[in-house]
Coordinates of C-alpha atoms and ligand atoms in Angstrom, one line a residue:
M6 CA 39.4 -15.7 17.3
S7 CA 37.2 -18.2 19.4
Q8 CA 36.8 -15.9 21.8
Q9 CA 35.6 -13.7 19.0
S10 CA 32.9 -16.7 17.9
E11 CA 31.9 -16.9 20.8
S12 CA 31.1 -13.0 22.2
D13 CA 29.3 -12.8 18.3
A14 CA 26.6 -15.6 19.1
R15 CA 25.6 -13.5 22.3
P16 CA 22.4 -11.6 21.3
V17 CA 23.2 -7.8 21.9
A18 CA 21.2 -7.4 25.7
A19 CA 18.3 -4.4 24.2
V20 CA 17.9 -1.8 21.4
V21 CA 16.1 0.7 22.9
I22 CA 14.1 3.4 20.3
L23 CA 13.6 7.0 20.5
A24 CA 10.0 8.1 20.0
A25 CA 9.6 10.3 23.0
G26 CA 9.4 13.5 20.7
E27 CA 7.3 15.9 19.4
G28 CA 6.8 15.6 15.4
K29 CA 6.3 19.5 15.3
R30 CA 6.3 20.1 11.9
M31 CA 4.4 17.6 10.9
H32 CA 1.5 19.7 11.6
S33 CA -0.3 16.7 12.1
A34 CA -3.3 15.3 14.9
R35 CA -1.6 11.8 14.2
S36 CA 2.1 11.5 16.1
K37 CA 4.8 11.1 12.9
L38 CA 5.7 7.8 14.5
L39 CA 2.1 6.5 13.1
H40 CA 2.6 8.4 9.6
E41 CA 3.4 5.7 6.9
I42 CA 5.5 5.4 4.3
A43 CA 5.1 2.3 1.4
G44 CA 2.1 1.1 3.6
H45 CA 3.5 0.6 7.4
S46 CA 3.7 3.2 10.0
L47 CA 7.8 4.9 10.6
L48 CA 8.0 3.3 13.9
S49 CA 7.2 -0.1 12.5
Y50 CA 10.3 0.0 10.8
A51 CA 12.2 0.9 13.5
V52 CA 11.2 -2.1 15.7
T53 CA 11.2 -4.4 12.5
A54 CA 15.5 -3.6 12.1
A55 CA 15.5 -3.8 15.9
T56 CA 13.3 -7.1 16.3
S57 CA 15.6 -8.8 13.3
I58 CA 18.9 -8.8 14.9
Q59 CA 17.0 -10.8 18.1
P60 CA 18.0 -8.7 20.7
E61 CA 17.1 -10.3 24.5
H62 CA 15.3 -6.5 25.2
I63 CA 13.2 -4.2 22.9
V64 CA 12.8 -0.9 24.3
V65 CA 10.2 2.1 22.5
V66 CA 10.8 5.8 24.7
V67 CA 7.5 7.0 24.0
G68 CA 6.0 10.6 24.9
H69 CA 4.4 12.9 22.7
Q70 CA 1.0 11.6 21.6
R71 CA 1.9 8.4 23.7
E72 CA -1.3 7.2 23.5
Q73 CA -1.9 7.1 20.5
V74 CA 1.7 5.2 19.4
E75 CA 1.4 2.5 22.6
S76 CA -1.9 1.6 20.7
H77 CA 0.1 1.0 18.0
L78 CA 2.9 -0.7 19.7
A79 CA 0.2 -2.6 21.3
E80 CA -1.2 -3.7 17.8
I81 CA 1.6 -4.3 15.5
A82 CA 4.6 -5.4 17.9
P83 CA 3.4 -6.8 21.5
H84 CA 6.5 -7.8 22.2
V85 CA 8.5 -4.5 23.0
M86 CA 8.5 -2.7 26.3
I87 CA 7.5 0.7 26.4
A88 CA 8.8 3.4 29.0
V89 CA 7.5 7.0 29.1
Q90 CA 9.3 10.1 29.0
E91 CA 7.5 12.7 30.6
Q92 CA 9.0 15.0 29.7
Q93 CA 11.7 15.4 26.8
L94 CA 14.7 16.3 28.6
G95 CA 17.0 15.7 25.9
T96 CA 18.1 12.2 23.7
G97 CA 20.8 11.4 27.1
H98 CA 17.1 11.7 29.2
A99 CA 15.1 9.7 27.7
V100 CA 18.2 6.5 27.3
Q101 CA 18.1 6.7 31.5
V102 CA 14.2 6.2 31.0
A103 CA 14.9 3.9 29.3
L104 CA 17.3 1.7 31.2
N105 CA 16.0 2.1 34.1
Q106 CA 13.2 -0.5 33.0
L107 CA 16.2 -2.9 32.8
A108 CA 18.2 -3.8 36.0
D109 CA 21.2 -4.9 36.2
L110 CA 21.4 -4.7 32.2
T111 CA 24.7 -5.3 31.3
G112 CA 26.6 -6.4 27.3
D113 CA 25.4 -4.1 24.0
V114 CA 22.9 -1.5 23.9
V115 CA 21.9 -0.5 20.7
V116 CA 20.1 2.9 20.2
T117 CA 18.2 4.1 17.3
Y118 CA 15.4 6.3 16.9
G119 CA 11.5 5.9 16.3
D120 CA 11.6 8.3 13.0
V121 CA 13.7 7.1 10.9
P122 CA 12.6 4.6 8.7
L123 CA 15.3 3.3 5.8
L124 CA 17.8 1.8 8.7
A125 CA 18.2 -1.4 7.7
S126 CA 19.3 -4.5 9.9
E127 CA 22.1 -5.2 8.1
T128 CA 23.4 -1.8 8.9
L129 CA 22.6 -2.7 13.1
A130 CA 24.5 -6.0 12.6
A131 CA 27.3 -4.7 10.9
L132 CA 27.5 -2.0 13.3
V133 CA 27.2 -4.9 16.4
V134 CA 29.4 -6.7 14.5
D135 CA 32.0 -3.7 14.0
H136 CA 31.9 -2.4 18.0
R137 CA 32.4 -5.9 19.0
D138 CA 35.7 -6.2 17.0
R139 CA 37.2 -3.1 17.9
A140 CA 36.1 -4.5 21.8
A141 CA 34.8 -0.6 21.9
A142 CA 32.6 1.1 25.2
M143 CA 30.6 3.0 22.0
T144 CA 30.3 2.7 18.3
V145 CA 28.3 5.4 16.4
L146 CA 27.1 5.3 13.3
T147 CA 28.3 9.0 11.3
A148 CA 27.9 9.8 7.5
Q149 CA 29.4 12.4 5.0
V150 CA 26.8 14.5 3.9
P151 CA 26.7 16.9 1.4
D152 CA 24.1 19.7 3.8
P153 CA 25.5 18.4 7.3
S154 CA 23.6 21.9 8.9
G155 CA 21.7 21.0 12.2
Y156 CA 22.8 17.5 12.9
G157 CA 25.6 16.7 15.5
R158 CA 29.8 16.8 14.0
I159 CA 32.0 14.0 14.4
L160 CA 35.3 15.5 16.3
R161 CA 38.2 13.6 15.2
G162 CA 41.9 14.1 16.3
S163 CA 44.5 14.0 14.6
D164 CA 45.3 10.0 14.6
G165 CA 41.1 9.8 12.9
L166 CA 39.9 8.5 16.2
V167 CA 36.4 9.5 17.2
E168 CA 37.3 12.6 19.8
A169 CA 33.3 14.0 20.2
I170 CA 30.4 14.4 18.8
V171 CA 29.2 19.1 19.0
E172 CA 26.2 19.3 18.1
H173 CA 25.5 22.2 15.6
R174 CA 23.8 24.6 17.9
D175 CA 27.2 24.1 20.0
A176 CA 29.7 24.1 17.4
D177 CA 32.1 27.0 16.7
E178 CA 32.0 28.5 12.6
A179 CA 35.7 25.8 12.0
Q180 CA 33.2 22.2 13.4
R181 CA 30.5 23.9 11.4
T182 CA 32.5 22.9 7.8
I183 CA 33.0 19.4 8.9
T184 CA 30.8 17.3 6.6
E185 CA 31.2 13.9 8.8
I186 CA 27.8 14.0 11.3
N187 CA 26.4 11.8 13.8
S188 CA 23.2 9.8 12.9
G189 CA 22.5 8.7 16.7
I190 CA 22.1 5.6 16.5
Y191 CA 24.7 3.5 18.2
V192 CA 26.2 1.3 19.7
F193 CA 26.9 0.7 23.9
D194 CA 28.6 -1.4 26.7
A195 CA 25.4 -1.3 29.2
E196 CA 27.5 -0.3 32.4
I197 CA 29.9 2.4 30.4
L198 CA 26.4 4.0 29.8
R199 CA 24.9 3.9 32.7
S200 CA 27.7 5.9 34.6
A201 CA 28.4 7.5 32.3
L202 CA 24.7 9.2 32.0
A203 CA 24.8 9.4 35.2
E204 CA 27.4 12.1 34.3
L205 CA 25.5 14.0 32.2
A206 CA 24.3 17.5 32.5
P207 CA 22.7 19.7 30.4
T208 CA 25.2 22.9 29.8
N209 CA 24.8 23.1 26.4
A210 CA 22.8 25.8 24.3
Q211 CA 19.7 23.4 24.5
G212 CA 19.6 22.8 27.8
E213 CA 19.0 19.1 27.2
L214 CA 21.3 16.0 28.4
Y215 CA 22.6 14.7 25.3
L216 CA 23.3 11.2 24.8
T217 CA 26.3 12.6 22.4
D218 CA 27.9 13.5 25.7
V219 CA 28.3 9.9 26.3
L220 CA 31.6 9.8 23.8
T221 CA 33.7 12.5 26.4
F222 CA 32.7 10.4 29.0
A223 CA 33.5 7.5 27.7
R224 CA 37.8 8.9 26.5
R225 CA 38.5 10.0 29.8
S226 CA 38.0 7.0 31.5
G227 CA 40.5 5.2 29.0
Q228 CA 37.2 3.0 26.4
T229 CA 37.8 3.0 23.1
V230 CA 35.0 4.7 21.1
S231 CA 35.1 4.1 17.5
A232 CA 33.4 5.4 14.3
W233 CA 31.4 3.1 11.3
T234 CA 30.3 5.3 8.0
T235 CA 27.5 4.7 6.1
K236 CA 27.4 5.6 2.2
D237 CA 23.6 5.0 2.2
L238 CA 22.9 8.4 3.6
W239 CA 19.1 7.5 3.6
Q240 CA 19.4 4.7 5.8
T241 CA 20.4 7.8 8.6
E242 CA 17.8 10.2 7.0
G243 CA 14.9 11.3 9.6
V244 CA 11.5 12.1 9.1
N245 CA 11.2 15.9 10.4
D246 CA 8.2 16.6 8.1
R247 CA 6.0 16.1 5.3
A248 CA 8.8 16.7 2.3
Q249 CA 10.9 14.4 4.1
L250 CA 8.2 11.7 4.8
S251 CA 7.4 11.9 1.4
R252 CA 11.0 11.7 -0.3
L253 CA 11.6 9.0 1.7
N254 CA 8.7 7.3 0.7
A255 CA 9.9 7.9 -2.9
E256 CA 12.8 6.5 -1.9
L257 CA 11.6 3.3 -0.4
N258 CA 9.4 2.2 -3.5
R259 CA 12.0 3.2 -5.5
R260 CA 14.6 0.5 -3.8
L261 CA 11.4 -1.6 -3.2
L262 CA 10.9 -1.5 -6.9
Q263 CA 14.8 -2.3 -7.9
G264 CA 14.1 -6.0 -5.6
W265 CA 11.0 -7.1 -7.9
M266 CA 12.2 -6.2 -11.5
R267 CA 16.4 -8.2 -9.9
K268 CA 13.5 -10.9 -9.5
G269 CA 11.6 -11.1 -12.6
V270 CA 8.4 -8.3 -12.2
T271 CA 8.6 -6.0 -15.4
V272 CA 7.5 -2.2 -14.4
I273 CA 7.3 -0.1 -17.1
D274 CA 7.2 3.0 -15.2
P275 CA 8.6 2.8 -11.6
A276 CA 7.9 6.6 -11.2
S277 CA 4.3 6.1 -11.1
T278 CA 4.1 3.0 -9.9
W279 CA 4.1 2.4 -6.1
V280 CA 3.6 -0.6 -3.8
H281 CA 4.4 -1.8 -0.2
A282 CA 6.2 -3.4 1.7
S283 CA 3.8 -6.1 2.4
V284 CA 3.5 -7.0 -1.0
D285 CA 4.2 -10.3 -2.6
L286 CA 4.6 -10.2 -6.8
A287 CA 6.0 -13.3 -8.5
P288 CA 8.0 -13.7 -11.3
D289 CA 6.5 -12.4 -15.2
V290 CA 4.5 -10.3 -13.5
T291 CA 3.8 -7.0 -15.7
L292 CA 3.1 -3.6 -13.9
L293 CA 1.8 -1.0 -15.9
P294 CA 1.9 3.1 -15.3
G295 CA -0.4 4.6 -12.4
T296 CA 0.0 1.3 -10.6
S297 CA -0.5 1.2 -6.5
L298 CA -0.5 -2.4 -4.9
E299 CA -1.3 -2.2 -1.5
G300 CA -1.3 -4.2 1.8
A301 CA -1.7 -7.7 1.4
T302 CA -1.5 -7.8 -2.5
S303 CA -0.3 -11.0 -4.1
V304 CA 0.0 -11.0 -7.8
A305 CA 0.5 -14.2 -9.8
A306 CA 3.7 -14.5 -12.2
G307 CA 2.8 -13.6 -15.6
A308 CA -0.5 -11.4 -14.5
T309 CA -0.6 -7.4 -16.0
I310 CA -1.9 -5.1 -13.4
G311 CA -3.0 -1.3 -14.8
P312 CA -2.8 1.0 -16.0
D313 CA -3.9 3.3 -13.3
T314 CA -5.6 0.0 -11.1
T315 CA -5.4 0.2 -7.5
L316 CA -5.3 -3.0 -5.8
V317 CA -5.8 -3.1 -1.8
D318 CA -5.7 -6.5 0.3
V319 CA -6.4 -8.6 -4.0
E320 CA -4.8 -11.4 -4.9
V321 CA -4.5 -11.9 -8.3
G322 CA -3.9 -15.2 -10.0
E323 CA -1.2 -16.6 -12.8
G324 CA -2.0 -14.9 -15.7
A325 CA -5.2 -12.5 -14.9
T326 CA -4.8 -9.2 -16.5
V327 CA -7.0 -5.6 -14.4
V328 CA -6.8 -2.8 -16.0
R329 CA -7.6 0.6 -14.7
T330 CA -9.2 -0.9 -11.5
H331 CA -10.3 0.1 -8.0
A332 CA -10.2 -3.2 -5.9
S333 CA -10.6 -4.2 -2.3
L334 CA -10.5 -7.4 -0.1
S335 CA -11.4 -9.1 -3.5
V336 CA -9.3 -12.6 -5.3
I337 CA -9.2 -12.4 -9.2
G338 CA -9.2 -16.1 -10.6
A339 CA -5.6 -17.9 -13.2
G340 CA -6.4 -16.3 -16.3
A341 CA -9.3 -14.3 -15.4
S342 CA -10.2 -10.3 -16.9
V343 CA -11.2 -8.0 -14.7
G344 CA -11.7 -4.1 -16.4
P345 CA -11.1 -1.4 -18.2
Y346 CA -13.9 1.0 -15.6
A347 CA -14.5 -2.0 -13.0
S348 CA -15.0 -1.7 -8.9
L349 CA -14.7 -4.6 -7.2
R350 CA -15.3 -3.7 -3.3
P351 CA -14.4 -6.2 -0.5
G352 CA -15.6 -9.8 -0.6
T353 CA -15.5 -10.5 -5.1
T354 CA -14.3 -13.4 -5.7
L355 CA -13.9 -14.0 -9.7
G356 CA -13.2 -17.4 -10.6
A357 CA -10.4 -19.1 -13.1
G358 CA -11.0 -17.8 -16.4
G359 CA -13.9 -15.0 -15.6
K360 CA -14.7 -11.4 -17.2
I361 CA -15.5 -8.8 -14.8
G362 CA -16.0 -5.9 -17.7
T363 CA -16.6 -2.4 -18.2
F364 CA -18.2 0.1 -15.5
V365 CA -18.9 -2.6 -13.6
E366 CA -19.1 -3.1 -9.7
T367 CA -19.2 -5.3 -7.4
K368 CA -19.3 -6.2 -4.1
N369 CA -19.8 -10.0 -1.6
A370 CA -20.1 -11.5 -5.7
Q371 CA -19.1 -14.5 -5.9
I372 CA -18.1 -14.9 -9.3
G373 CA -17.8 -18.8 -10.4
A374 CA -15.0 -19.9 -13.2
G375 CA -15.2 -18.6 -16.8
A376 CA -18.9 -16.9 -15.9
K377 CA -19.0 -13.2 -17.6
V378 CA -20.1 -10.2 -15.9
P379 CA -18.8 -7.4 -18.8
H380 CA -20.7 -5.0 -19.3
L381 CA -22.7 -1.9 -16.8
T382 CA -23.7 -4.3 -14.1
Y383 CA -23.3 -3.7 -9.9
A384 CA -23.7 -6.7 -8.7
G385 CA -24.3 -7.1 -4.9
D386 CA -24.6 -9.9 -2.4
A387 CA -24.2 -12.2 -6.0
V388 CA -23.6 -15.8 -6.4
I389 CA -23.0 -16.1 -9.9
S390 CA -22.0 -19.9 -10.8
D391 CA -19.5 -20.8 -13.1
G392 CA -20.3 -20.3 -16.7
A393 CA -22.9 -17.8 -16.3
N394 CA -23.8 -14.6 -18.4
I395 CA -24.4 -11.8 -16.9
G396 CA -26.2 -9.2 -20.1
A397 CA -25.1 -6.2 -20.0
G398 CA -26.9 -3.5 -17.5
V399 CA -27.9 -5.4 -14.8
I400 CA -28.8 -5.1 -11.5
F401 CA -28.5 -7.3 -8.9
A402 CA -31.0 -5.1 -6.6
N403 CA -30.1 -5.9 -3.2
Y404 CA -31.4 -3.8 -0.9
D405 CA -35.0 -2.9 -0.1
G406 CA -34.4 -0.3 2.1
L407 CA -34.1 -2.3 5.1
H408 CA -32.4 -6.0 4.3
K409 CA -29.6 -6.7 2.0
A410 CA -30.1 -9.8 0.8
T411 CA -28.8 -12.5 -1.8
S412 CA -29.6 -13.9 -5.4
T413 CA -28.1 -16.5 -7.0
V414 CA -27.4 -17.0 -10.9
G415 CA -27.0 -21.0 -11.9
A416 CA -24.2 -23.0 -13.6
H417 CA -24.1 -21.7 -17.4
S418 CA -27.7 -19.7 -17.8
F419 CA -28.0 -16.5 -19.0
V420 CA -29.7 -13.3 -17.4
G421 CA -30.9 -10.7 -20.4
S422 CA -28.8 -6.9 -20.8
N423 CA -30.7 -4.7 -18.6
S424 CA -33.2 -7.4 -16.0
V425 CA -33.5 -6.3 -12.7
L426 CA -32.7 -9.2 -10.1
A427 CA -34.9 -8.0 -7.2
A428 CA -33.1 -10.1 -4.2
P429 CA -33.3 -12.7 -2.9
V430 CA -34.1 -14.5 -6.2
H431 CA -32.8 -17.3 -7.5
I432 CA -31.9 -18.1 -11.3
A433 CA -31.5 -22.0 -11.5
D434 CA -29.2 -23.8 -13.4
G435 CA -29.5 -24.3 -17.0
S436 CA -32.1 -20.8 -17.3
Y437 CA -32.5 -18.1 -18.7
V438 CA -34.2 -14.8 -18.3
A439 CA -35.1 -12.6 -21.5
A440 CA -33.9 -9.4 -21.3
G441 CA -35.4 -6.0 -19.4
S442 CA -37.0 -8.4 -17.1
T443 CA -37.9 -7.2 -13.6
I444 CA -37.6 -10.5 -12.1
T445 CA -39.0 -11.1 -8.1
G446 CA -39.5 -14.8 -8.1
D447 CA -37.5 -17.9 -9.0
V448 CA -36.9 -19.1 -12.1
G449 CA -36.4 -23.3 -12.5
V450 CA -34.1 -25.4 -14.5
G451 CA -34.3 -24.9 -18.5
E452 CA -37.1 -21.9 -17.7
L453 CA -36.7 -18.9 -19.3
G454 CA -38.3 -16.4 -17.0
V455 CA -40.4 -13.1 -18.6
S456 CA -41.0 -10.1 -16.9
R457 CA -42.2 -7.6 -19.0
S458 CA -45.4 -5.7 -20.8
R459 CA -45.9 -7.7 -24.2
Q460 CA -45.4 -4.8 -27.2
R461 CA -48.2 -3.5 -28.9
N462 CA -47.7 -1.3 -32.0
V463 CA -50.4 1.4 -32.8
A464 CA -50.7 2.1 -36.4
G465 CA -50.5 5.8 -38.4
W466 CA -49.4 7.1 -34.2
V467 CA -47.3 9.2 -36.3
A468 CA -49.1 10.4 -39.1
R469 CA -51.9 11.7 -36.4
K470 CA -49.8 13.3 -33.1
R471 CA -46.3 14.2 -35.2
S472 CA -47.9 15.4 -38.5
G473 CA -45.5 18.7 -39.6
T474 CA -42.9 16.9 -38.2
K475 CA -39.6 15.5 -40.2
T476 CA -40.2 12.5 -38.0
A477 CA -43.8 12.6 -39.8
R478 CA -42.2 12.6 -43.2
A479 CA -39.6 10.3 -42.8
A480 CA -42.5 7.8 -41.8
E481 CA -44.5 9.1 -45.2
A482 CA -41.4 8.7 -47.5
A483 CA -40.8 5.1 -46.2
L484 CA -44.5 4.1 -46.4
D485 CA -44.3 5.5 -50.1
Q486 CA -41.5 3.5 -50.6
R487 CA -42.9 0.6 -49.4
Q488 CA -46.3 0.9 -51.5
V489 CA -43.8 1.6 -54.9
G490 CA -41.7 -2.1 -53.9
E491 CA -45.0 -3.9 -53.3
S492 CA -46.0 -3.1 -56.5
E493 CA -42.4 -4.0 -58.2
Q494 CA -42.8 -7.1 -56.0
Q495 CA -46.2 -8.0 -57.7
D496 CA -45.0 -7.7 -60.7
Q497 CA -41.8 -9.5 -60.4
Q498 CA -44.1 -12.3 -58.9
V499 CA -46.2 -13.0 -62.2
A500 CA -43.2 -13.3 -63.9
D501 CA -41.6 -15.2 -61.6
A502 CA -44.9 -18.0 -61.6
P503 CA -43.7 -20.4 -64.5
L504 CA -40.2 -20.9 -62.4
Q505 CA -41.7 -21.0 -59.0
D506 CA -43.5 -23.8 -60.4
Q507 CA -40.5 -25.9 -61.9
H508 CA -38.4 -25.8 -58.3
V509 CA -36.0 -23.2 -59.3
S510 CA -33.9 -21.6 -56.9
R511 CA -34.7 -18.2 -55.8
E512 CA -31.5 -17.3 -53.2
A513 CA -29.8 -14.5 -54.2
Ligands
UD1_611 C1 20.7 14.1 17.4 C2 21.6 13.7 18.3 C3 22.6 14.5 17.1 C4 22.0 14.2 15.8 C5 20.9 13.8 15.5 C6 20.5 13.0 14.0 C7 22.2 14.6 20.3 C8 22.0 15.2 21.6 N1 21.7 14.7 19.2 O1 20.1 15.4 17.4 O2 23.9 14.7 16.8 O3 23.3 14.2 14.8 O4 20.0 13.6 16.5 O5 19.2 12.9 13.8 O6 21.7 13.4 21.0 N2 13.9 12.1 21.9 C9 13.6 11.9 22.8 N3 13.3 12.2 23.9 C10 13.8 13.6 24.0 C11 14.7 13.7 23.2 C12 14.5 13.6 21.9 O7 12.3 10.3 22.6 O8 13.7 13.9 25.4 C13 14.0 11.7 20.3 C14 13.0 12.1 19.5 O9 11.5 11.8 19.4 C15 13.9 11.8 18.1 C16 15.5 11.5 19.0 O10 15.5 11.6 19.8 O11 13.8 10.9 17.0 C17 16.6 12.7 18.0 O12 15.8 13.1 18.7 P1 16.3 15.0 18.2 O13 15.6 16.4 19.2 O14 16.0 15.4 16.9 O15 18.0 15.6 17.9 P2 18.7 16.0 17.5 O16 18.2 17.2 18.2 O17 18.2 16.4 15.7
CA612 CA1 16.2 14.7 14.5

């Protein structure tokens, strides 16, 4: 047993990720491996699983659309090695190409695919443990599937041991009824793998070098070949077309939401709620239907998001509510309220207890604690200090056609409805802007800024210019009414005169 634990401590020598294939059925200008589920590329999941078992080397075998794949890898996983397979001569050839980069390798070599995103790191680790426990030369991850067509079939002898893997295209009628399939994920002993690969011949229906033939070689040289079966079929499913991409995306999302629900997040409708793998949620968060949380979004305890809300790289504070909103690269403070129908563009920060209300668009806007921008506003390049109140329909006009500029509103100041702040203007702390003003200059502390023409009423205009209309008749009727009212009032004043003189209240 002590020998066992010594060997378990030894790191896996290498993980080889096969990713040179064409991905024809995606019909995409983008490499299949760069297509995403839950916000991350298919390839990134394979690299993450490989990295988690801490091997000495990770080699990704690239071929088709390799410029795209290589630059993506440089971004997400600079620690991996790249092996170029110029021609896709088969899975055996691909592994050969990888091993050429790793001279004198000894120990365990794990082989996985770049397009099998749900394979869990725990499964890889368990496969390695089982391989070591059995002192096997090769261990293959298999699965029992309802529809095995297209897959390599696992042939077992009467003793239950694995004897061969036969590809669907090379299988006979009887072999095709076998439902145990080869996932394509293996652990090999490096030295046996290397010598077996040197022996491979393309004597099969596809004229390829089959990695699966290593099994036959290992058995012939008297080595142990083992199989480890997973019940979780999703972990062995690869993406070949957009339908599978969508299926696996939905399944991963379901698993992510299950995980969050177990940690105390309420999800009203998992089918219409989407969270990227990179999102972070606290207990007692509530996600309402139609919510999509993407990128580096985090939501603190007690916050409620949705319905119909998309947050991309947004930080939401404790107890905040975000209703029917689209927001990106923004920070929403604790207890703040956003929406319904708000658009928060990059650089928006909303302080604790603040409000961004209905039909409000913000961009590069710092809105202080308790500040309110409740209705129909555009706040671009704005600094709105704590407790300020922005009236309905206020526009921060931040662009003069050449340059963007910032306007500021001081603490607890009021900007009246339907005002335009032509940037850059500074409304000081504790000041007012009168409704309907177009503000082109600063407003000082404690001042009222008014910028609009004084109102003037033209008496008799309707009678002169709109005679005969319903409006004119309404005016006539109202004037008649008023004359009757005035004469009655005069009569009343006469009657009341003695009482008024005695200071009797007439409040009623
Ligand atoms: C392979 C297995 C099959 C298994 C199935 C599981 C062989 C011979 N067959 O079949 O038993 O059931 O996977 O999905 O191994 N690749 C390269 N270079 C190549 C060829 C393939 O990098 O020259 C990569 C592909 O990009 C892909 C993976 O290897 O990620 C599997 O290749 P694919 O052609 O899909 O193998 P299958 O024929 O499906
Ligand atoms: Ca395949």
